[in-house]
mmCIF file of C-alpha atoms and ligand atoms in Angstrom:
data_model
loop_
_atom_site.group_PDB
_atom_site.id
_atom_site.type_symbol
_atom_site.label_atom_id
_atom_site.label_comp_id
_atom_site.label_asym_id
_atom_site.label_seq_id
_atom_site.Cartn_x
_atom_site.Cartn_y
_atom_site.Cartn_z
ATOM 1 C CA VAL A 1 -13.837 -56.535 36.270
ATOM 2 C CA PRO A 2 -11.418 -53.802 35.168
ATOM 3 C CA ASN A 3 -11.555 -50.460 36.931
ATOM 4 C CA ILE A 4 -12.703 -48.002 34.275
ATOM 5 C CA THR A 5 -11.678 -44.408 35.011
ATOM 6 C CA VAL A 6 -12.953 -40.979 34.087
ATOM 7 C CA ASP A 7 -9.499 -40.353 32.619
ATOM 8 C CA GLN A 8 -10.213 -43.003 29.993
ATOM 9 C CA PHE A 9 -13.465 -41.248 29.072
ATOM 10 C CA LYS A 10 -11.516 -37.988 28.825
ATOM 11 C CA GLY A 11 -8.780 -39.691 26.798
ATOM 12 C CA CYS A 12 -11.330 -41.111 24.374
ATOM 13 C CA LEU A 13 -13.259 -37.911 23.701
ATOM 14 C CA LEU A 14 -10.220 -35.613 23.705
ATOM 15 C CA ALA A 15 -8.294 -37.835 21.289
ATOM 16 C CA ALA A 16 -11.350 -37.926 19.037
ATOM 17 C CA LEU A 17 -11.409 -34.108 19.165
ATOM 18 C CA LEU A 18 -7.687 -33.909 18.335
ATOM 19 C CA GLY A 19 -8.103 -36.293 15.412
ATOM 20 C CA ASP A 20 -10.967 -34.260 14.007
ATOM 21 C CA CYS A 21 -9.329 -30.837 14.403
ATOM 22 C CA ILE A 22 -5.901 -31.813 13.083
ATOM 23 C CA GLY A 23 -7.258 -34.230 10.488
ATOM 24 C CA ALA A 24 -9.526 -31.529 9.076
ATOM 25 C CA LEU A 25 -6.441 -29.697 7.742
ATOM 26 C CA PHE A 26 -5.966 -32.560 5.275
ATOM 27 C CA GLU A 27 -9.465 -33.903 4.552
ATOM 28 C CA GLY A 28 -9.790 -34.988 0.927
ATOM 29 C CA LYS A 29 -6.062 -34.944 0.145
ATOM 30 C CA GLN A 30 -5.323 -38.247 -1.546
ATOM 31 C CA GLU A 31 -1.681 -38.214 -0.443
ATOM 32 C CA VAL A 32 -0.114 -36.596 2.606
ATOM 33 C CA PRO A 33 3.718 -36.490 2.499
ATOM 34 C CA MET A 34 5.112 -38.146 5.648
ATOM 35 C CA GLU A 35 7.937 -35.615 6.188
ATOM 36 C CA ASP A 36 5.688 -32.555 5.933
ATOM 37 C CA LEU A 37 3.216 -34.116 8.329
ATOM 38 C CA ASP A 38 5.959 -34.995 10.788
ATOM 39 C CA ASP A 39 7.270 -31.395 10.637
ATOM 40 C CA LEU A 40 3.770 -30.113 11.370
ATOM 41 C CA PHE A 41 3.351 -32.428 14.369
ATOM 42 C CA GLN A 42 6.780 -31.439 15.716
ATOM 43 C CA ASP A 43 5.599 -27.834 15.561
ATOM 44 C CA LEU A 44 2.206 -28.584 17.085
ATOM 45 C CA VAL A 45 3.730 -30.304 20.142
ATOM 46 C CA ASN A 46 6.417 -27.646 20.606
ATOM 47 C CA GLU A 47 5.382 -24.994 23.130
ATOM 48 C CA GLU A 48 7.820 -22.532 21.530
ATOM 49 C CA SER A 49 6.030 -22.662 18.161
ATOM 50 C CA THR A 50 3.286 -20.057 18.051
ATOM 51 C CA LEU A 51 1.505 -21.207 14.861
ATOM 52 C CA ASP A 52 -0.707 -18.131 14.974
ATOM 53 C CA GLN A 53 -1.924 -18.585 11.397
ATOM 54 C CA LEU A 54 -3.132 -22.096 12.126
ATOM 55 C CA VAL A 55 -4.639 -22.180 15.599
ATOM 56 C CA PRO A 56 -7.079 -22.664 17.147
ATOM 57 C CA LEU A 57 -7.860 -25.578 14.867
ATOM 58 C CA GLU A 58 -11.622 -25.832 14.505
ATOM 59 C CA TYR A 59 -13.585 -29.032 14.900
ATOM 60 C CA THR A 60 -15.920 -30.281 12.190
ATOM 61 C CA ASP A 61 -19.214 -32.216 11.937
ATOM 62 C CA ASP A 62 -17.532 -35.286 13.477
ATOM 63 C CA THR A 63 -17.217 -33.551 16.849
ATOM 64 C CA ALA A 64 -20.401 -31.498 16.450
ATOM 65 C CA MET A 65 -22.432 -34.713 16.137
ATOM 66 C CA LEU A 66 -20.446 -36.544 18.833
ATOM 67 C CA LYS A 67 -21.373 -33.728 21.220
ATOM 68 C CA SER A 68 -25.063 -34.260 20.459
ATOM 69 C CA VAL A 69 -24.866 -38.029 21.020
ATOM 70 C CA ALA A 70 -23.199 -37.478 24.395
ATOM 71 C CA GLU A 71 -25.468 -34.619 25.529
ATOM 72 C CA SER A 72 -28.617 -36.546 24.671
ATOM 73 C CA LEU A 73 -27.464 -39.694 26.528
ATOM 74 C CA ILE A 74 -26.430 -37.618 29.552
ATOM 75 C CA ARG A 75 -29.688 -35.689 29.724
ATOM 76 C CA ASN A 76 -31.971 -38.711 29.288
ATOM 77 C CA LYS A 77 -29.766 -41.309 31.024
ATOM 78 C CA CYS A 78 -30.921 -43.405 28.112
ATOM 79 C CA PHE A 79 -31.254 -43.323 24.307
ATOM 80 C CA LYS A 80 -34.179 -41.165 23.165
ATOM 81 C CA ALA A 81 -34.389 -40.971 19.394
ATOM 82 C CA THR A 82 -36.455 -37.808 19.117
ATOM 83 C CA ASP A 83 -34.248 -35.916 21.535
ATOM 84 C CA MET A 84 -31.036 -36.982 19.813
ATOM 85 C CA ALA A 85 -32.496 -36.089 16.413
ATOM 86 C CA ASN A 86 -33.453 -32.652 17.754
ATOM 87 C CA MET A 87 -29.912 -32.182 19.047
ATOM 88 C CA PHE A 88 -28.416 -33.015 15.622
ATOM 89 C CA VAL A 89 -30.805 -30.603 13.938
ATOM 90 C CA SER A 90 -30.268 -27.652 16.275
ATOM 91 C CA GLU A 91 -26.504 -28.171 16.288
ATOM 92 C CA TYR A 92 -26.458 -28.229 12.482
ATOM 93 C CA PHE A 93 -28.603 -25.123 12.001
ATOM 94 C CA GLU A 94 -26.623 -23.237 14.638
ATOM 95 C CA SER A 95 -23.334 -24.010 12.936
ATOM 96 C CA PRO A 96 -23.902 -25.373 9.416
ATOM 97 C CA GLY A 97 -20.401 -24.641 8.126
ATOM 98 C CA ARG A 98 -18.586 -27.525 9.785
ATOM 99 C CA GLY A 99 -18.131 -29.651 6.677
ATOM 100 C CA TYR A 100 -21.089 -32.001 6.971
ATOM 101 C CA GLY A 101 -21.591 -34.792 4.427
ATOM 102 C CA GLN A 102 -23.326 -33.680 1.249
ATOM 103 C CA SER A 103 -26.462 -35.755 1.685
ATOM 104 C CA VAL A 104 -26.983 -35.816 5.440
ATOM 105 C CA VAL A 105 -28.011 -32.152 5.407
ATOM 106 C CA ASP A 106 -31.221 -33.219 3.610
ATOM 107 C CA VAL A 107 -31.991 -35.422 6.620
ATOM 108 C CA PHE A 108 -31.635 -32.457 8.980
ATOM 109 C CA ALA A 109 -34.043 -30.371 6.891
ATOM 110 C CA LYS A 110 -36.627 -33.169 6.808
ATOM 111 C CA LEU A 111 -36.262 -33.942 10.512
ATOM 112 C CA LYS A 112 -37.673 -30.505 11.259
ATOM 113 C CA LYS A 113 -40.966 -31.509 9.662
ATOM 114 C CA VAL A 114 -41.613 -35.175 10.486
ATOM 115 C CA SER A 115 -42.580 -36.983 13.679
ATOM 116 C CA ASP A 116 -40.743 -40.300 13.015
ATOM 117 C CA PRO A 117 -37.048 -39.489 13.645
ATOM 118 C CA PHE A 118 -35.934 -42.446 11.500
ATOM 119 C CA GLN A 119 -38.001 -41.697 8.413
ATOM 120 C CA PRO A 120 -35.758 -39.121 6.672
ATOM 121 C CA ALA A 121 -32.704 -41.380 6.966
ATOM 122 C CA ARG A 122 -34.604 -44.298 5.430
ATOM 123 C CA GLU A 123 -35.411 -42.163 2.404
ATOM 124 C CA GLN A 124 -31.763 -41.366 1.605
ATOM 125 C CA PHE A 125 -30.254 -42.702 -1.628
ATOM 126 C CA SER A 126 -33.597 -43.776 -3.074
ATOM 127 C CA GLY A 127 -34.455 -45.801 0.001
ATOM 128 C CA SER A 128 -31.203 -47.715 0.482
ATOM 129 C CA GLY A 129 -29.962 -45.319 3.179
ATOM 130 C CA SER A 130 -26.538 -43.704 3.486
ATOM 131 C CA TYR A 131 -23.429 -45.809 3.983
ATOM 132 C CA GLY A 132 -21.365 -42.747 4.888
ATOM 133 C CA ASN A 133 -19.193 -42.924 8.006
ATOM 134 C CA GLY A 134 -21.302 -40.262 9.766
ATOM 135 C CA GLY A 135 -22.761 -42.829 12.153
ATOM 136 C CA ALA A 136 -19.409 -44.320 13.151
ATOM 137 C CA MET A 137 -17.578 -40.998 13.498
ATOM 138 C CA ARG A 138 -19.836 -39.852 16.385
ATOM 139 C CA ILE A 139 -20.496 -43.151 18.166
ATOM 140 C CA ALA A 140 -17.755 -43.201 20.843
ATOM 141 C CA PRO A 141 -19.942 -41.608 23.583
ATOM 142 C CA ALA A 142 -22.528 -44.379 23.120
ATOM 143 C CA ALA A 143 -19.803 -47.010 23.541
ATOM 144 C CA LEU A 144 -18.557 -45.333 26.720
ATOM 145 C CA PHE A 145 -22.059 -44.823 28.122
ATOM 146 C CA ALA A 146 -23.185 -48.450 27.650
ATOM 147 C CA HIS A 147 -19.820 -50.248 27.856
ATOM 148 C CA GLN A 148 -21.035 -52.449 30.727
ATOM 149 C CA ASN A 149 -23.607 -54.226 28.566
ATOM 150 C CA THR A 150 -22.573 -55.118 25.020
ATOM 151 C CA GLN A 151 -26.072 -55.872 23.752
ATOM 152 C CA HIS A 152 -27.406 -52.599 25.131
ATOM 153 C CA MET A 153 -24.440 -50.753 23.651
ATOM 154 C CA LEU A 154 -24.997 -52.267 20.198
ATOM 155 C CA ASP A 155 -28.667 -51.432 20.403
ATOM 156 C CA ILE A 156 -28.034 -47.788 21.301
ATOM 157 C CA ALA A 157 -25.296 -47.474 18.681
ATOM 158 C CA ALA A 158 -27.540 -48.861 15.934
ATOM 159 C CA GLN A 159 -30.437 -46.574 16.881
ATOM 160 C CA ALA A 160 -28.212 -43.494 17.191
ATOM 161 C CA THR A 161 -26.834 -44.242 13.724
ATOM 162 C CA LYS A 162 -30.204 -44.866 12.097
ATOM 163 C CA ILE A 163 -31.303 -41.272 12.721
ATOM 164 C CA THR A 164 -29.111 -40.408 9.733
ATOM 165 C CA HIS A 165 -27.737 -43.665 8.275
ATOM 166 C CA THR A 166 -29.830 -46.788 7.682
ATOM 167 C CA ASN A 167 -27.716 -48.613 5.091
ATOM 168 C CA ARG A 168 -26.386 -51.842 6.561
ATOM 169 C CA LEU A 169 -22.797 -50.787 5.889
ATOM 170 C CA GLY A 170 -23.297 -47.473 7.683
ATOM 171 C CA VAL A 171 -24.928 -49.116 10.708
ATOM 172 C CA HIS A 172 -22.535 -52.055 11.012
ATOM 173 C CA GLY A 173 -19.580 -49.709 10.642
ATOM 174 C CA ALA A 174 -20.815 -47.789 13.667
ATOM 175 C CA LEU A 175 -21.225 -51.064 15.568
ATOM 176 C CA LEU A 176 -17.648 -52.107 14.782
ATOM 177 C CA GLN A 177 -16.370 -48.719 15.935
ATOM 178 C CA ALA A 178 -18.416 -48.948 19.155
ATOM 179 C CA LEU A 179 -17.114 -52.458 19.851
ATOM 180 C CA ALA A 180 -13.542 -51.322 19.259
ATOM 181 C CA VAL A 181 -13.892 -48.400 21.680
ATOM 182 C CA GLN A 182 -15.475 -50.690 24.294
ATOM 183 C CA LYS A 183 -12.707 -53.278 23.912
ATOM 184 C CA ALA A 184 -10.001 -50.640 24.207
ATOM 185 C CA LEU A 185 -11.681 -49.248 27.309
ATOM 186 C CA LEU A 186 -11.957 -52.660 28.972
ATOM 187 C CA ALA A 187 -8.524 -53.964 27.915
ATOM 188 C CA ASP A 188 -6.166 -55.045 30.687
ATOM 189 C CA LYS A 189 -3.655 -52.185 30.978
ATOM 190 C CA ARG A 190 -1.087 -54.305 32.842
ATOM 191 C CA LYS A 191 -0.039 -56.088 29.657
ATOM 192 C CA PRO A 192 0.265 -55.000 26.028
ATOM 193 C CA ILE A 193 -2.717 -55.497 23.704
ATOM 194 C CA ASP A 194 -2.462 -58.662 21.669
ATOM 195 C CA SER A 195 -3.749 -57.504 18.278
ATOM 196 C CA LYS A 196 -4.533 -61.019 17.117
ATOM 197 C CA THR A 197 -6.812 -61.709 20.085
ATOM 198 C CA PHE A 198 -8.319 -58.213 19.870
ATOM 199 C CA LEU A 199 -9.269 -58.867 16.224
ATOM 200 C CA THR A 200 -10.458 -62.421 16.826
ATOM 201 C CA GLU A 201 -12.848 -61.233 19.512
ATOM 202 C CA LEU A 202 -14.161 -58.420 17.316
ATOM 203 C CA LYS A 203 -14.577 -60.881 14.482
ATOM 204 C CA LYS A 204 -16.775 -63.079 16.623
ATOM 205 C CA GLU A 205 -19.053 -60.123 17.373
ATOM 206 C CA MET A 206 -19.145 -58.930 13.748
ATOM 207 C CA LYS A 207 -19.863 -62.460 12.469
ATOM 208 C CA SER A 208 -22.931 -62.561 14.621
ATOM 209 C CA ILE A 209 -23.964 -59.045 13.530
ATOM 210 C CA GLU A 210 -23.441 -60.012 9.878
ATOM 211 C CA LYS A 211 -24.998 -63.455 10.181
ATOM 212 C CA ASP A 212 -27.491 -62.788 7.378
ATOM 213 C CA LEU A 213 -24.788 -61.893 4.854
ATOM 214 C CA ASP A 214 -23.500 -64.159 2.114
ATOM 215 C CA LYS A 215 -20.452 -66.007 3.324
ATOM 216 C CA ASP A 216 -18.087 -64.596 0.740
ATOM 217 C CA GLU A 217 -19.518 -61.078 0.686
ATOM 218 C CA ASP A 218 -16.403 -59.019 -0.033
ATOM 219 C CA GLU A 219 -17.855 -55.908 1.623
ATOM 220 C CA SER A 220 -18.290 -57.646 4.973
ATOM 221 C CA TYR A 221 -16.644 -56.217 8.071
ATOM 222 C CA THR A 222 -15.746 -59.760 9.062
ATOM 223 C CA ASN A 223 -13.507 -59.979 5.982
ATOM 224 C CA LYS A 224 -12.038 -56.555 6.665
ATOM 225 C CA LEU A 225 -10.897 -57.759 10.086
ATOM 226 C CA ASP A 226 -8.902 -60.513 8.371
ATOM 227 C CA LYS A 227 -7.338 -57.917 6.087
ATOM 228 C CA ILE A 228 -6.295 -55.878 9.138
ATOM 229 C CA ARG A 229 -4.595 -58.947 10.578
ATOM 230 C CA HIS A 230 -2.688 -59.561 7.335
ATOM 231 C CA LEU A 231 -1.516 -55.941 7.154
ATOM 232 C CA LEU A 232 -0.288 -56.073 10.768
ATOM 233 C CA ASN A 233 1.529 -59.350 10.170
ATOM 234 C CA ASP A 234 3.519 -57.979 7.226
ATOM 235 C CA SER A 235 6.387 -55.795 8.414
ATOM 236 C CA LYS A 236 6.655 -54.256 4.921
ATOM 237 C CA THR A 237 3.115 -52.838 4.890
ATOM 238 C CA SER A 238 3.171 -49.318 3.381
ATOM 239 C CA VAL A 239 0.652 -46.462 3.428
ATOM 240 C CA LYS A 240 -0.310 -47.453 -0.128
ATOM 241 C CA ASP A 241 -0.895 -51.072 0.940
ATOM 242 C CA VAL A 242 -3.228 -49.947 3.721
ATOM 243 C CA VAL A 243 -5.214 -47.656 1.444
ATOM 244 C CA ARG A 244 -5.460 -50.364 -1.216
ATOM 245 C CA ALA A 245 -6.607 -53.042 1.216
ATOM 246 C CA LEU A 246 -8.902 -51.042 3.511
ATOM 247 C CA GLY A 247 -9.577 -47.692 1.816
ATOM 248 C CA HIS A 248 -9.578 -44.151 3.227
ATOM 249 C CA GLY A 249 -12.897 -42.828 1.962
ATOM 250 C CA ILE A 250 -16.097 -41.370 3.429
ATOM 251 C CA ALA A 251 -17.930 -44.709 3.187
ATOM 252 C CA ALA A 252 -18.109 -46.493 6.540
ATOM 253 C CA HIS A 253 -16.700 -49.725 5.104
ATOM 254 C CA GLU A 254 -13.765 -47.788 3.639
ATOM 255 C CA SER A 255 -12.830 -45.989 6.842
ATOM 256 C CA VAL A 256 -13.923 -47.766 10.042
ATOM 257 C CA PRO A 257 -11.675 -50.827 9.538
ATOM 258 C CA THR A 258 -8.907 -48.435 8.488
ATOM 259 C CA ALA A 259 -9.200 -46.556 11.789
ATOM 260 C CA LEU A 260 -9.055 -49.798 13.742
ATOM 261 C CA TYR A 261 -5.944 -50.841 11.822
ATOM 262 C CA VAL A 262 -4.369 -47.449 12.588
ATOM 263 C CA PHE A 263 -5.001 -47.870 16.317
ATOM 264 C CA LEU A 264 -3.423 -51.334 16.448
ATOM 265 C CA ARG A 265 -0.455 -50.423 14.235
ATOM 266 C CA SER A 266 0.220 -47.299 16.290
ATOM 267 C CA LEU A 267 0.734 -49.318 19.477
ATOM 268 C CA GLN A 268 4.292 -49.678 18.094
ATOM 269 C CA PRO A 269 6.648 -47.048 16.663
ATOM 270 C CA ILE A 270 6.172 -46.226 12.974
ATOM 271 C CA PRO A 271 9.002 -45.249 10.586
ATOM 272 C CA GLY A 272 8.709 -41.579 9.620
ATOM 273 C CA ILE A 273 6.803 -40.626 12.770
ATOM 274 C CA GLU A 274 9.129 -39.051 15.306
ATOM 275 C CA CYS A 275 6.653 -38.554 18.121
ATOM 276 C CA ASP A 276 6.570 -41.400 20.655
ATOM 277 C CA ASN A 277 3.286 -40.505 22.349
ATOM 278 C CA PRO A 278 0.988 -43.362 21.276
ATOM 279 C CA VAL A 279 -2.161 -41.209 20.995
ATOM 280 C CA SER A 280 -0.433 -38.504 18.940
ATOM 281 C CA ARG A 281 1.165 -41.225 16.807
ATOM 282 C CA THR A 282 -2.255 -42.756 16.157
ATOM 283 C CA ILE A 283 -3.628 -39.438 14.953
ATOM 284 C CA GLN A 284 -0.566 -38.660 12.857
ATOM 285 C CA TYR A 285 -0.561 -42.067 11.177
ATOM 286 C CA ALA A 286 -4.307 -41.834 10.445
ATOM 287 C CA ILE A 287 -3.717 -38.521 8.695
ATOM 288 C CA ALA A 288 -0.726 -39.909 6.785
ATOM 289 C CA LEU A 289 -3.112 -42.279 5.000
ATOM 290 C CA GLY A 290 -4.902 -39.335 3.363
ATOM 291 C CA GLY A 291 -8.536 -39.312 2.239
ATOM 292 C CA ASP A 292 -11.126 -38.790 4.971
ATOM 293 C CA THR A 293 -8.423 -37.732 7.414
ATOM 294 C CA ASP A 294 -10.546 -35.945 10.027
ATOM 295 C CA THR A 295 -12.902 -38.871 10.376
ATOM 296 C CA ILE A 296 -10.337 -41.679 10.324
ATOM 297 C CA ALA A 297 -8.203 -39.759 12.835
ATOM 298 C CA THR A 298 -11.220 -39.061 15.046
ATOM 299 C CA MET A 299 -12.249 -42.742 15.084
ATOM 300 C CA ALA A 300 -8.704 -44.083 15.578
ATOM 301 C CA GLY A 301 -8.201 -41.382 18.216
ATOM 302 C CA ALA A 302 -11.327 -42.418 20.134
ATOM 303 C CA ILE A 303 -10.118 -46.027 20.338
ATOM 304 C CA ALA A 304 -6.565 -45.018 21.276
ATOM 305 C CA GLY A 305 -7.715 -42.475 23.855
ATOM 306 C CA ALA A 306 -10.036 -44.975 25.553
ATOM 307 C CA TYR A 307 -7.091 -47.340 25.889
ATOM 308 C CA HIS A 308 -4.186 -45.015 26.723
ATOM 309 C CA GLY A 309 -6.210 -42.490 28.751
ATOM 310 C CA LEU A 310 -5.769 -38.830 29.612
ATOM 311 C CA GLU A 311 -2.150 -39.260 30.719
ATOM 312 C CA HIS A 312 -1.203 -39.813 27.073
ATOM 313 C CA ILE A 313 -3.036 -36.797 25.712
ATOM 314 C CA ASP A 314 -0.355 -34.277 24.782
ATOM 315 C CA ARG A 315 -1.284 -31.049 26.589
ATOM 316 C CA VAL A 316 0.529 -28.785 24.133
ATOM 317 C CA LEU A 317 -1.213 -30.458 21.202
ATOM 318 C CA LEU A 318 -4.540 -30.135 23.006
ATOM 319 C CA GLY A 319 -3.824 -26.438 23.487
ATOM 320 C CA ARG A 320 -4.057 -26.019 19.703
ATOM 321 C CA VAL A 321 -7.709 -27.024 19.307
ATOM 322 C CA GLU A 322 -11.166 -25.550 19.749
ATOM 323 C CA GLY A 323 -13.540 -27.005 22.346
ATOM 324 C CA LYS A 324 -11.091 -28.847 24.618
ATOM 325 C CA GLU A 325 -12.524 -27.556 27.914
ATOM 326 C CA TYR A 326 -16.054 -28.357 26.846
ATOM 327 C CA ILE A 327 -15.129 -31.879 25.683
ATOM 328 C CA GLU A 328 -13.217 -32.636 28.886
ATOM 329 C CA ASP A 329 -16.253 -31.585 30.931
ATOM 330 C CA LEU A 330 -18.508 -33.613 28.628
ATOM 331 C CA ALA A 331 -16.414 -36.706 29.410
ATOM 332 C CA VAL A 332 -16.869 -36.129 33.143
ATOM 333 C CA ARG A 333 -20.630 -35.742 32.789
ATOM 334 C CA LEU A 334 -20.837 -38.838 30.565
ATOM 335 C CA PHE A 335 -18.856 -40.818 33.140
ATOM 336 C CA ASP A 336 -21.281 -39.740 35.879
ATOM 337 C CA ALA A 337 -24.248 -40.650 33.666
ATOM 338 C CA VAL A 338 -23.075 -44.282 33.405
ATOM 339 C CA GLU A 339 -23.861 -44.840 37.084
ATOM 340 C CA LYS A 340 -27.279 -43.249 36.761
ATOM 341 C CA SER A 341 -28.182 -44.861 33.439
ATOM 342 C CA GLY A 342 -31.520 -46.580 33.088
ATOM 343 C CA CYS A 343 -34.520 -46.281 30.823
ATOM 344 C CA SER A 344 -37.892 -45.901 32.472
ATOM 345 C CA GLU A 345 -40.114 -46.450 29.432
HETATM 346 O O1 LIG B 1 -21.905 -39.978 6.401
HETATM 347 P P1 LIG B 1 -22.020 -38.516 6.481
HETATM 348 O O2 LIG B 1 -22.489 -37.920 7.754
HETATM 349 O O3 LIG B 1 -20.633 -37.870 6.080
HETATM 350 C C1 LIG B 1 -19.559 -37.926 6.951
HETATM 351 C C2 LIG B 1 -18.357 -37.365 6.264
HETATM 352 C C3 LIG B 1 -17.162 -37.307 7.166
HETATM 353 O O4 LIG B 1 -15.987 -37.422 6.385
HETATM 354 C C4 LIG B 1 -17.234 -35.923 7.773
HETATM 355 O O5 LIG B 1 -15.967 -35.478 8.201
HETATM 356 C C5 LIG B 1 -17.814 -35.089 6.642
HETATM 357 O O6 LIG B 1 -16.841 -34.567 5.791
HETATM 358 O O7 LIG B 1 -18.614 -36.008 5.900
HETATM 359 O O8 LIG B 1 -22.912 -37.883 5.331
HETATM 360 P P2 LIG B 1 -23.671 -38.544 4.096
HETATM 361 O O9 LIG B 1 -24.010 -37.390 3.237
HETATM 362 O O10 LIG B 1 -24.776 -39.424 4.556
HETATM 363 O O11 LIG B 1 -22.599 -39.477 3.386
HETATM 364 C C6 LIG B 1 -21.418 -38.918 2.903
HETATM 365 C C7 LIG B 1 -21.260 -39.223 1.413
HETATM 366 O O12 LIG B 1 -21.133 -40.632 1.228
HETATM 367 C C8 LIG B 1 -22.455 -38.867 0.560
HETATM 368 O O13 LIG B 1 -22.527 -37.491 0.305
HETATM 369 C C9 LIG B 1 -22.187 -39.715 -0.661
HETATM 370 O O14 LIG B 1 -21.203 -39.116 -1.479
HETATM 371 C C10 LIG B 1 -21.619 -40.981 -0.062
HETATM 372 N N1 LIG B 1 -22.657 -42.023 0.091
HETATM 373 C C11 LIG B 1 -23.217 -42.700 -0.896
HETATM 374 N N2 LIG B 1 -22.997 -42.637 -2.217
HETATM 375 C C12 LIG B 1 -23.743 -43.459 -2.999
HETATM 376 N N3 LIG B 1 -24.635 -44.335 -2.498
HETATM 377 C C13 LIG B 1 -23.222 -42.444 1.230
HETATM 378 N N4 LIG B 1 -24.154 -43.383 0.992
HETATM 379 C C14 LIG B 1 -24.165 -43.569 -0.325
HETATM 380 C C15 LIG B 1 -24.914 -44.440 -1.184
HETATM 381 O O15 LIG B 1 -25.760 -45.243 -0.771
HETATM 382 MG MG1 LIG B 2 -15.708 -33.761 9.403
HETATM 383 MG MG1 LIG B 3 -16.203 -33.367 4.127
HETATM 384 MG MG1 LIG B 4 -14.391 -36.510 7.348
#
């Protein structure tokens, strides 16, 4: 059994924060020029650069909701739907300007009035539920909290997602992200990650999760994992190839596999990215893909941070963002909650 450390919890949540705050500068841009982005990162990691106009970089809904997932699990030592829903609602109404998804705000308004915390989410998009990536973007704390028991983790992750997202693609996207964070956390640090094995093991889990789907369903996460493998195998894969094959949008199925690809690709150096810190590289490469940059960088960051740990979080870069002290403390409290976890009802 690997020795999981609090520094991995810190790495995970702080890298997610970095991805959100830096990625938010580019959210919605279809193309992000590599050279400009590299110049920005060189500035951000340089203590001598003041960047007064830019910093502190503020976090968005991705981190706001991640905070609520973590706080609710810590307080209850367990998943409690009503409590987590209340946390989302109070966080949103306290600070509504953090760039939330266009439709999820209707859920928050309805949650104030109903007793079933899953009902408003079920009503989204004429009853089909949202397939936005809002479930996946905030799920890392659930993966950390329940990493010792995969079935329990998947259960918590699905429930935590269904407070806002009930569409199968939204829920399964969050499950894939949770599994990826768990795998990165548990990976043997004495040898490099073998991407092929990493993906094969995830595929086994996703196949079982998607067992009711048509075999050749193009929108399946199982198929996306094969696409990730192909992209990694081809040394000529470009930003455009990645976006074409996996997407970079706000839909879970067009961003969660993308983030996983980014994590695996960023284990090695990437042409056009000067920085050799693997966590910073992960975030920079995620942003280089354009589209939903804050969310893809936050998800790729969470996976990378869980694997590489606090020692690979660039302190100067961290100095540029809002909420770092709070998030570091949150990681400590989440780590302590793992030992005490247990549901009494
Ligand atoms: O998923 P969600 O919380 O949004 C997260 C995104 C991240 O990029 C954040 O950084 C933030 O910018 O927003 O919020 P939702 O409103 O549930 O989903 C986001 C968007 O996905 C919706 O506003 C729709 O445009 C789209 N979408 C759908 N469109 C058609 N049919 C989600 N589900 C559907 C659908 O079923
Ligand atoms: Mg956001
Ligand atoms: Mg947005
Ligand atoms: Mg986003």
